[in-house]
Coordinates of C-alpha atoms and ligand atoms in Angstrom, one line a residue:
M1 CA -7.2 -75.2 13.9
D2 CA -8.3 -78.8 14.6
T3 CA -8.9 -78.9 18.3
K4 CA -9.4 -82.1 20.3
L5 CA -9.8 -83.2 23.9
F6 CA -7.9 -86.2 25.2
F7 CA -8.4 -87.9 28.6
G8 CA -5.3 -89.7 29.7
S9 CA -1.7 -89.2 30.9
A10 CA 0.2 -86.2 29.6
A11 CA 3.5 -88.0 30.2
G12 CA 2.7 -90.6 27.5
F13 CA 1.1 -88.2 25.1
Q14 CA 3.0 -88.0 21.8
T15 CA 3.3 -84.4 20.6
S16 CA 5.8 -81.9 19.3
T17 CA 5.2 -79.5 22.2
L18 CA 3.4 -80.0 25.5
A19 CA 2.4 -76.8 27.3
V20 CA 1.8 -76.7 31.0
F21 CA 0.6 -73.8 33.2
A22 CA 2.5 -72.5 36.2
V23 CA 1.5 -69.9 38.8
D24 CA 3.6 -67.8 41.2
V25 CA 2.6 -68.9 44.7
T26 CA 4.5 -66.1 46.7
A27 CA 2.2 -63.7 48.6
G28 CA 4.4 -60.8 49.5
K29 CA 5.3 -58.0 47.1
D30 CA 9.1 -58.3 47.5
A31 CA 9.4 -62.1 47.9
E32 CA 11.2 -64.0 45.2
P33 CA 8.7 -65.6 42.7
Q34 CA 8.0 -69.2 43.4
P35 CA 6.6 -71.0 40.3
M36 CA 4.3 -73.9 40.9
L37 CA 3.0 -76.1 38.0
L38 CA -0.7 -76.7 37.7
T39 CA -0.2 -80.5 37.5
K40 CA 1.2 -83.0 40.0
L41 CA 2.1 -85.5 37.3
D42 CA 5.6 -86.7 38.4
E43 CA 7.0 -87.0 34.9
V44 CA 6.1 -83.3 34.2
T45 CA 7.2 -81.9 37.5
S46 CA 10.6 -83.6 37.3
A47 CA 11.2 -82.6 33.7
A48 CA 10.5 -79.0 34.7
S49 CA 12.3 -79.0 38.1
L50 CA 15.8 -77.9 37.0
A51 CA 14.5 -75.1 34.9
L52 CA 12.1 -73.9 37.6
Q53 CA 14.9 -74.0 40.3
S54 CA 17.2 -71.9 38.0
G55 CA 15.1 -68.8 38.9
E56 CA 15.0 -67.6 35.3
F57 CA 11.2 -68.3 35.1
K58 CA 8.9 -66.2 37.3
A59 CA 5.5 -67.5 36.2
A60 CA 4.4 -64.0 35.3
L61 CA 1.3 -63.9 33.1
G62 CA 2.4 -64.2 29.5
E63 CA 5.9 -65.6 30.3
T64 CA 7.1 -68.8 28.7
L65 CA 10.0 -71.2 29.1
L66 CA 10.9 -73.9 26.6
I67 CA 12.6 -77.1 27.5
H68 CA 13.8 -79.4 24.7
A69 CA 13.8 -83.2 24.9
P70 CA 12.3 -83.3 28.4
A71 CA 13.3 -86.5 30.1
G72 CA 10.4 -88.9 30.9
L73 CA 8.0 -87.3 28.5
K74 CA 6.9 -88.4 25.1
A75 CA 6.7 -84.8 24.0
G76 CA 9.5 -83.2 22.0
R77 CA 9.4 -80.1 24.0
L78 CA 7.9 -78.9 27.3
L79 CA 6.6 -75.3 27.2
I80 CA 6.0 -73.8 30.7
V81 CA 3.5 -71.0 30.6
G82 CA 3.1 -68.5 33.4
L83 CA -0.4 -67.4 34.6
G84 CA 0.7 -64.9 37.1
K85 CA 0.2 -64.7 40.9
V86 CA -1.9 -67.4 42.4
N87 CA -4.1 -64.9 44.3
D88 CA -5.1 -63.3 40.9
L89 CA -5.8 -66.6 39.3
S90 CA -9.1 -66.8 37.4
V91 CA -10.5 -68.5 34.4
D92 CA -9.5 -65.4 32.4
Q93 CA -5.8 -66.0 33.3
V94 CA -6.3 -69.6 31.9
R95 CA -7.7 -68.2 28.7
K96 CA -4.7 -65.9 28.3
G97 CA -2.4 -68.8 29.3
A98 CA -3.8 -71.0 26.5
G99 CA -3.4 -68.1 24.1
T100 CA 0.2 -67.5 25.2
A101 CA 1.0 -71.2 24.6
V102 CA -0.3 -71.0 21.0
R103 CA 1.4 -67.7 20.3
A104 CA 4.7 -68.9 21.7
A105 CA 4.4 -71.9 19.4
K106 CA 3.5 -70.1 16.2
P107 CA 6.9 -68.4 15.4
R108 CA 8.7 -71.6 16.3
S109 CA 7.1 -73.4 13.4
V110 CA 5.1 -75.7 15.8
R111 CA 2.1 -76.8 13.8
E112 CA 0.9 -79.5 16.3
M113 CA 0.8 -79.1 20.1
A114 CA -0.9 -80.0 23.3
I115 CA -1.8 -78.2 26.5
V116 CA -2.2 -79.9 29.9
F117 CA -5.6 -79.2 31.5
P118 CA -5.0 -77.9 35.1
E119 CA -5.3 -80.8 37.5
A120 CA -8.2 -80.8 39.9
G121 CA -7.2 -80.1 43.5
V122 CA -3.7 -78.9 42.6
L123 CA -4.5 -75.5 44.1
A124 CA -6.2 -77.0 47.2
D125 CA -3.5 -75.6 49.6
Q126 CA -3.3 -72.2 47.9
P127 CA -5.4 -69.1 48.5
A128 CA -7.1 -69.5 45.1
D129 CA -10.6 -70.4 44.1
D130 CA -10.7 -73.8 42.6
L131 CA -11.3 -73.3 38.9
S132 CA -14.6 -74.6 37.5
A133 CA -13.7 -77.5 35.1
M134 CA -16.4 -76.4 32.6
L135 CA -15.3 -72.8 32.5
T136 CA -11.6 -73.8 32.4
A137 CA -12.1 -76.1 29.4
R138 CA -14.1 -73.4 27.7
A139 CA -11.5 -70.7 28.4
M140 CA -8.7 -72.9 27.1
A141 CA -10.5 -73.6 23.8
E142 CA -11.4 -69.9 23.4
G143 CA -7.9 -68.6 24.3
A144 CA -6.2 -71.0 21.9
K145 CA -8.4 -70.3 19.0
L146 CA -8.3 -66.5 19.4
A147 CA -4.6 -66.6 19.8
N148 CA -4.1 -68.5 16.6
M149 CA -5.2 -65.6 14.4
D150 CA -2.9 -63.0 12.9
W151 CA -4.3 -60.2 10.8
D152 CA -1.9 -60.4 7.9
T153 CA -4.4 -61.5 5.2
Y154 CA -3.4 -58.5 3.0
R155 CA 0.3 -59.0 3.1
S156 CA 1.7 -60.7 0.0
E157 CA 4.7 -62.2 1.8
R158 CA 2.4 -63.8 4.3
K159 CA 3.2 -67.4 5.4
D160 CA 0.7 -69.5 7.3
A161 CA 2.3 -69.8 10.7
S162 CA -0.8 -71.1 12.5
V163 CA -1.1 -74.1 14.7
H164 CA -3.0 -76.7 12.8
S165 CA -3.7 -79.2 15.5
L166 CA -4.2 -78.7 19.3
T167 CA -5.1 -81.3 21.9
I168 CA -6.1 -80.4 25.4
V169 CA -4.9 -83.2 27.6
A170 CA -7.0 -83.8 30.7
G171 CA -6.0 -86.7 33.1
E172 CA -8.2 -89.7 33.4
T173 CA -11.3 -88.6 35.5
G174 CA -14.8 -89.7 36.3
P175 CA -17.6 -89.5 33.8
S176 CA -19.3 -86.4 35.3
L177 CA -16.0 -84.4 35.1
V178 CA -15.4 -85.7 31.6
Q179 CA -18.9 -84.4 30.6
E180 CA -18.3 -81.0 32.2
I181 CA -14.9 -80.6 30.4
Q182 CA -16.4 -81.8 27.1
T183 CA -19.3 -79.3 27.4
G184 CA -17.1 -76.4 28.3
F185 CA -14.7 -77.2 25.5
D186 CA -17.5 -77.5 22.9
V187 CA -19.0 -74.2 23.9
G188 CA -15.6 -72.5 23.8
L189 CA -15.0 -73.6 20.3
I190 CA -18.3 -72.1 19.2
V191 CA -17.7 -68.9 21.0
A192 CA -14.2 -68.4 19.7
A193 CA -15.3 -69.1 16.1
A194 CA -17.9 -66.4 16.5
Q195 CA -15.5 -63.9 18.0
N196 CA -12.9 -64.7 15.2
F197 CA -15.6 -64.1 12.6
A198 CA -16.4 -60.7 14.2
R199 CA -12.7 -59.9 14.2
S200 CA -12.4 -60.9 10.5
L201 CA -15.1 -58.4 9.6
V202 CA -13.5 -55.6 11.6
N203 CA -10.1 -56.3 10.0
E204 CA -11.5 -55.6 6.5
P205 CA -10.7 -52.2 5.0
G206 CA -13.5 -49.8 4.1
N207 CA -13.0 -50.3 0.4
V208 CA -13.8 -54.0 0.7
L209 CA -16.3 -54.0 3.5
T210 CA -18.9 -51.5 2.4
P211 CA -22.4 -51.6 4.0
T212 CA -23.6 -53.8 1.1
E213 CA -20.7 -56.2 1.7
L214 CA -21.3 -56.3 5.4
G215 CA -24.9 -57.2 4.6
A216 CA -23.8 -60.0 2.2
R217 CA -21.4 -61.5 4.8
A218 CA -24.1 -61.4 7.5
K219 CA -26.5 -63.0 5.1
A220 CA -24.1 -65.8 4.2
M221 CA -23.4 -66.5 7.9
C222 CA -27.1 -66.6 8.6
D223 CA -27.8 -68.9 5.7
E224 CA -25.1 -71.3 6.8
A225 CA -26.1 -71.1 10.5
G226 CA -29.9 -71.4 9.9
L227 CA -30.9 -67.9 10.9
K228 CA -33.5 -65.8 9.1
C229 CA -31.8 -62.7 7.7
E230 CA -33.1 -59.7 5.7
V231 CA -30.8 -57.0 4.3
H232 CA -32.6 -53.8 3.3
S233 CA -31.3 -50.6 1.8
S234 CA -32.3 -47.0 1.0
A235 CA -35.9 -47.7 0.0
K236 CA -36.7 -49.5 3.2
L237 CA -35.1 -46.7 5.3
Q238 CA -37.4 -44.3 3.5
E239 CA -40.4 -46.5 4.0
L240 CA -39.7 -46.9 7.7
K241 CA -39.1 -43.1 8.0
M242 CA -35.6 -43.7 9.4
E243 CA -34.5 -40.1 8.7
A244 CA -31.7 -40.2 11.3
F245 CA -30.1 -43.2 9.8
W246 CA -30.7 -41.9 6.3
A247 CA -29.1 -38.5 7.1
V248 CA -25.8 -40.3 7.8
A249 CA -26.1 -42.6 4.8
K250 CA -27.1 -40.2 2.1
G251 CA -23.7 -38.5 1.6
S252 CA -22.1 -41.7 0.4
A253 CA -22.1 -43.3 -3.0
E254 CA -22.3 -46.6 -1.1
P255 CA -25.9 -47.5 -0.2
P256 CA -26.7 -48.3 3.5
A257 CA -27.6 -51.7 4.8
L258 CA -30.2 -52.4 7.5
I259 CA -29.5 -56.0 8.5
V260 CA -32.1 -57.9 10.5
M261 CA -31.2 -61.4 11.8
T262 CA -33.7 -63.4 13.7
Y263 CA -33.2 -66.4 15.9
E264 CA -36.3 -68.3 17.1
P265 CA -35.9 -70.9 19.9
K266 CA -37.1 -74.4 19.3
G267 CA -40.9 -74.6 19.4
G268 CA -41.1 -70.8 19.0
A269 CA -41.0 -68.0 21.6
K270 CA -43.5 -68.4 24.4
K271 CA -46.1 -65.7 24.9
D272 CA -44.8 -63.0 27.3
A273 CA -41.3 -64.4 27.1
P274 CA -38.5 -61.8 26.7
V275 CA -37.4 -61.0 23.2
L276 CA -33.8 -59.6 23.1
G277 CA -32.7 -57.0 20.6
L278 CA -29.0 -56.7 19.7
V279 CA -28.4 -53.4 17.9
G280 CA -25.0 -52.6 16.3
K281 CA -23.4 -49.5 14.9
G282 CA -22.1 -50.5 11.5
I283 CA -20.3 -47.4 10.1
T284 CA -17.9 -49.1 7.6
F285 CA -15.9 -45.9 7.4
D286 CA -16.3 -42.7 9.5
T287 CA -14.7 -39.6 7.8
G288 CA -16.7 -37.4 10.2
G289 CA -18.8 -36.2 7.2
I290 CA -18.9 -32.4 6.7
S291 CA -17.6 -32.0 10.3
I292 CA -14.6 -33.9 8.9
K293 CA -12.0 -35.6 11.1
P294 CA -8.3 -34.7 11.0
A295 CA -6.3 -36.8 8.6
D296 CA -4.0 -38.2 11.4
G297 CA -5.3 -41.6 12.4
M298 CA -8.4 -41.4 10.2
E299 CA -7.5 -44.8 8.7
K300 CA -8.5 -46.4 12.0
M301 CA -12.1 -45.4 11.3
K302 CA -12.6 -48.6 9.3
Y303 CA -13.3 -50.3 12.6
D304 CA -16.3 -48.0 13.3
M305 CA -18.4 -51.1 12.5
A306 CA -17.0 -53.1 15.4
G307 CA -20.4 -52.9 17.3
A308 CA -22.1 -54.4 14.2
A309 CA -19.5 -57.1 14.0
A310 CA -20.0 -58.0 17.7
M311 CA -23.7 -58.4 17.1
I312 CA -23.2 -60.5 13.9
G313 CA -20.6 -62.6 15.7
A314 CA -23.0 -63.1 18.7
M315 CA -25.8 -64.2 16.4
H316 CA -23.4 -66.7 14.8
A317 CA -22.8 -68.3 18.3
I318 CA -26.5 -68.0 19.3
A319 CA -27.5 -70.0 16.2
R320 CA -25.2 -72.8 17.3
L321 CA -25.7 -72.7 21.1
K322 CA -29.5 -72.5 20.7
P323 CA -30.6 -70.6 23.9
A324 CA -34.3 -70.8 24.7
V325 CA -35.0 -67.1 24.0
K326 CA -35.9 -65.2 20.9
V327 CA -33.1 -62.9 19.7
I328 CA -33.3 -60.2 16.9
G329 CA -30.0 -58.7 15.7
V330 CA -30.4 -55.2 14.0
V331 CA -27.4 -53.7 12.3
C332 CA -27.4 -50.2 10.9
S333 CA -24.6 -49.9 8.4
A334 CA -23.6 -46.8 6.4
E335 CA -20.5 -44.9 5.3
N336 CA -20.2 -41.4 6.8
M337 CA -18.9 -39.2 4.0
P338 CA -18.6 -35.5 3.1
D339 CA -20.4 -34.8 -0.2
G340 CA -22.7 -32.4 -2.0
K341 CA -25.6 -34.6 -0.8
A342 CA -24.3 -35.1 2.7
F343 CA -26.2 -34.0 5.8
K344 CA -24.9 -30.8 7.4
P345 CA -24.6 -29.2 10.8
G346 CA -27.8 -27.3 11.4
D347 CA -30.0 -29.8 9.6
V348 CA -33.0 -31.0 11.5
V349 CA -34.2 -34.6 11.0
T350 CA -37.2 -36.6 12.3
A351 CA -36.1 -40.0 13.6
M352 CA -38.3 -43.0 13.1
S353 CA -39.7 -42.6 16.6
G354 CA -41.0 -39.1 15.7
T355 CA -38.3 -37.3 17.8
T356 CA -36.8 -34.3 16.0
V357 CA -33.0 -34.0 16.1
E358 CA -30.9 -31.0 15.4
I359 CA -27.6 -32.0 13.8
V360 CA -24.7 -30.1 15.4
N361 CA -21.8 -32.3 14.4
T362 CA -22.0 -34.8 11.5
D363 CA -19.2 -36.8 13.2
A364 CA -21.6 -37.8 15.9
E365 CA -23.2 -40.1 13.4
G366 CA -23.2 -43.4 15.4
R367 CA -26.0 -42.2 17.8
L368 CA -28.1 -41.2 14.8
V369 CA -28.1 -44.7 13.1
L370 CA -28.6 -46.4 16.5
A371 CA -31.5 -44.1 17.3
D372 CA -33.5 -45.6 14.4
G373 CA -32.0 -49.1 15.0
L374 CA -33.1 -49.1 18.7
H375 CA -36.6 -47.8 17.9
Y376 CA -37.0 -50.3 15.0
A377 CA -36.0 -53.2 17.3
K378 CA -38.8 -52.2 19.7
T379 CA -41.3 -52.2 16.8
L380 CA -40.1 -55.8 16.0
G381 CA -41.2 -56.8 19.5
C382 CA -37.9 -56.6 21.5
T383 CA -38.5 -56.3 25.2
H384 CA -34.9 -55.9 26.2
L385 CA -32.2 -54.0 24.2
I386 CA -28.4 -54.1 24.1
N387 CA -26.3 -52.1 21.7
A388 CA -22.6 -52.0 21.0
A389 CA -20.9 -49.1 19.3
T390 CA -17.5 -47.5 18.8
L391 CA -19.4 -44.4 19.8
T392 CA -17.2 -41.7 21.4
G393 CA -13.5 -40.7 21.8
A394 CA -14.7 -39.3 25.2
C395 CA -15.2 -42.9 26.4
V396 CA -11.6 -43.7 25.5
V397 CA -10.4 -40.6 27.4
A398 CA -12.5 -41.7 30.4
L399 CA -11.7 -45.4 30.6
G400 CA -8.6 -46.0 28.5
L401 CA -8.2 -49.1 26.4
L402 CA -9.0 -51.8 29.0
N403 CA -12.6 -51.2 29.9
F404 CA -15.5 -50.4 27.6
G405 CA -18.2 -48.1 28.9
I406 CA -21.5 -49.6 30.2
F407 CA -24.6 -47.5 30.4
S408 CA -28.1 -48.7 31.4
N409 CA -31.5 -47.4 32.2
D410 CA -32.4 -50.5 34.3
D411 CA -30.4 -51.9 37.3
A412 CA -31.7 -55.4 37.0
T413 CA -30.7 -55.6 33.3
Y414 CA -27.3 -54.1 34.1
E415 CA -26.7 -56.7 36.8
K416 CA -27.4 -59.5 34.4
F417 CA -24.8 -58.0 32.1
V418 CA -22.3 -57.8 35.0
A419 CA -22.8 -61.5 35.7
A420 CA -22.1 -62.1 32.0
L421 CA -18.8 -60.2 32.3
K422 CA -17.7 -62.6 35.0
I423 CA -18.0 -65.5 32.6
S424 CA -16.7 -63.8 29.5
G425 CA -13.6 -62.3 31.2
E426 CA -14.2 -59.0 29.4
K427 CA -14.0 -55.8 31.2
G428 CA -16.5 -53.0 31.3
W429 CA -17.2 -50.1 33.7
R430 CA -20.5 -48.5 34.4
L431 CA -20.9 -44.8 33.7
P432 CA -24.0 -42.8 34.6
C433 CA -26.9 -41.8 32.3
T434 CA -29.4 -40.6 34.9
D435 CA -32.1 -38.1 33.9
D436 CA -30.2 -35.1 35.4
Y437 CA -27.8 -35.4 32.4
R438 CA -30.7 -34.8 30.0
D439 CA -29.7 -31.2 29.8
H440 CA -26.6 -32.2 27.8
I441 CA -28.7 -32.9 24.7
K442 CA -31.4 -30.3 24.9
S443 CA -31.7 -28.3 21.7
Q444 CA -33.1 -24.8 21.2
I445 CA -34.3 -25.8 17.7
A446 CA -35.5 -29.4 17.9
D447 CA -36.4 -32.0 20.6
I448 CA -32.8 -32.9 21.1
M449 CA -29.4 -32.4 19.4
N450 CA -26.8 -34.9 18.4
T451 CA -23.9 -33.6 20.6
G452 CA -23.5 -32.5 24.2
K453 CA -23.7 -28.7 24.9
N454 CA -20.0 -28.8 25.6
R455 CA -17.1 -31.3 25.7
Y456 CA -17.7 -32.4 29.2
G457 CA -18.9 -36.0 29.7
G458 CA -19.1 -36.7 26.0
A459 CA -19.7 -40.4 26.4
I460 CA -22.6 -39.6 28.7
S461 CA -24.1 -37.2 26.3
A462 CA -24.1 -39.9 23.6
A463 CA -25.6 -42.4 26.0
M464 CA -28.3 -39.9 26.9
F465 CA -29.1 -39.5 23.3
L466 CA -29.5 -43.3 22.8
K467 CA -31.5 -43.6 26.1
E468 CA -34.1 -41.3 24.5
F469 CA -34.8 -44.0 21.9
A470 CA -34.7 -46.9 24.3
G471 CA -37.4 -45.2 26.2
E472 CA -39.0 -47.4 28.8
T473 CA -37.5 -50.6 27.4
P474 CA -34.7 -52.1 29.6
W475 CA -31.5 -51.3 27.7
V476 CA -27.7 -51.7 28.0
H477 CA -25.4 -49.6 25.9
L478 CA -21.7 -50.6 25.4
D479 CA -19.3 -47.9 24.2
I480 CA -16.5 -50.0 22.8
A481 CA -14.5 -47.3 21.1
G482 CA -11.4 -47.9 23.2
C483 CA -11.4 -51.7 23.1
A484 CA -12.4 -52.7 19.6
W485 CA -8.8 -52.5 18.2
N486 CA -5.8 -53.9 20.0
E487 CA -3.2 -51.2 19.5
E488 CA -0.5 -53.5 20.8
S489 CA -0.1 -57.2 20.5
K490 CA 0.0 -59.2 23.8
P491 CA 1.6 -62.6 24.5
W492 CA -1.9 -64.1 24.1
I493 CA -3.4 -62.0 21.3
A494 CA -2.4 -60.3 18.1
Y495 CA -2.4 -56.7 17.1
G496 CA -5.6 -55.6 15.4
P497 CA -9.3 -56.4 15.7
S498 CA -10.3 -57.6 19.2
G499 CA -13.8 -58.9 18.7
I500 CA -14.6 -57.3 22.0
A501 CA -18.1 -57.7 23.5
V502 CA -19.1 -60.8 21.5
R503 CA -18.5 -63.1 24.5
S504 CA -20.3 -60.8 27.0
I505 CA -23.3 -60.2 24.8
L506 CA -23.6 -63.9 24.1
E507 CA -23.5 -64.7 27.8
W508 CA -26.0 -62.0 28.6
V509 CA -28.3 -63.6 26.0
R510 CA -27.8 -67.0 27.5
S511 CA -28.8 -65.7 30.9
Y512 CA -32.3 -65.1 29.6
S513 CA -32.6 -68.7 28.3
A514 CA -35.7 -70.1 29.9
Ligands
BES601 N1 -16.4 -43.2 15.5 C1 -16.3 -42.1 16.4 C2 -15.8 -42.5 17.8 C3 -14.5 -43.2 17.9 C4 -13.4 -42.5 18.4 C5 -14.3 -44.5 17.7 C6 -12.2 -43.1 18.6 C7 -13.2 -45.2 17.9 C8 -12.1 -44.5 18.3 C9 -17.6 -41.3 16.5 O1 -18.4 -41.4 15.4 C10 -17.2 -39.9 16.7 O2 -16.6 -39.3 15.9 N2 -17.6 -39.3 17.8 C11 -17.3 -37.9 18.1 C12 -18.5 -37.3 18.8 C13 -18.4 -35.8 18.9 C14 -18.4 -35.2 17.6 C15 -19.6 -35.3 19.7 C16 -16.1 -37.9 19.1 O3 -16.0 -38.8 19.9 O4 -15.2 -37.1 19.0
ZN602 ZN1 -18.0 -39.9 13.9
ZN603 ZN1 -18.3 -43.1 14.3

């Protein structure tokens, strides 16, 4: 999608479809909805007035109303897009609104459109925070680009229904606001491209996206973006004594991939400056191994590499946004298969850190590959670690599909991540991993075991396992099992890979930029 900014009047802007946001300004629960446009432009308000008075449009989030040949406007159509109650208004609603506009246009064969930038001060009399112009512009660019994707690449009757050209129309404003909007917009395009790249990886079936192929795609991205990238396989795992990672990998005919992507800030990293490690679970297909999963729903396990995709996507944006902090992305990719050579329950392996692990369930493979990934990141000099993984069904049971689980061994690092969530608009909820849970992973046979002693608090047991390998290094663990795949489409986003965590991880990285 070709995306542009235009500073001038929306009334005179020539476009097939002009979208404008509306909020519901009623306060009470039972009051009739009262839509209000986020522009005071006379031509737009009068073109919309009859339709708004009709009462058919409530300005709910994701709701749209289309007016043909709106009088007084150069646009062929006026699309009114609801953002929900004014009290709930945030930049994230704007992101979803821009997405809704694009997804309403796609099936109507609209290939070129425009969206009106919310007018400054229009909410001045309302109980809403005034939206930051920079974050609003960024959210609009992100929402529109994310919404333009549909994951039908493998359907032969597929027709391209995407919007090819989108203009965000901001009124004429002073140079400082223009600069703010331009900056936010530029960042938004980069972030959305990175998230869409991550989504495209997650969408690939396991027969196409093997660990080797994931490595090749990460390498191609890094070459293009100017990042250093090394892709290792079985021999390197042996050399580094990554027995935990290798245990998972060895049952597959597909060799594993250890992907290391390095971003150096301009002028090199300063001495004693933080080095951030981004570690991703890249299981390109999880059968469960010898502890095999039931057939029902197993096809979903192609997205068991969504944590890896989030890190590769984040590195893509980091290369382009150039924060002043060194970042190393480590992806541990393998296929978890049952086989004569596969690892078995009862096996004991020694992780790269020297910790011995009793394998109780081969379906708890993610924590094994991450154990070596986290330890390896430390040996590369990482001072702060973040990992993302579709790690446990238990986390999905605990938090549902809306929030990913957040675990951390360090409150300050966790707080930085929470601040990042505010900007990304993504949702996560902290769960505990305090030392009193250490019991969960105690083994009679080895130092630790790879499951909890019972089913209770399964997401926490997995986090306790990872914490063992983070050690004293400040660390955040994201369990994204419930959020990596959109089980239903929404007005602003398609069914399929979500690209969750790319935006939050990126924002967390940027918060360390000196
Ligand atoms: N990849 C799964 C977790 C998962 C579940 C991801 C649902 C996405 C959606 C993980 O490897 C797994 O199988 N975990 C087991 C752990 C158990 C054996 C201790 C689980 O959650 O059941
Ligand atoms: Zn598993
Ligand atoms: Zn898994």
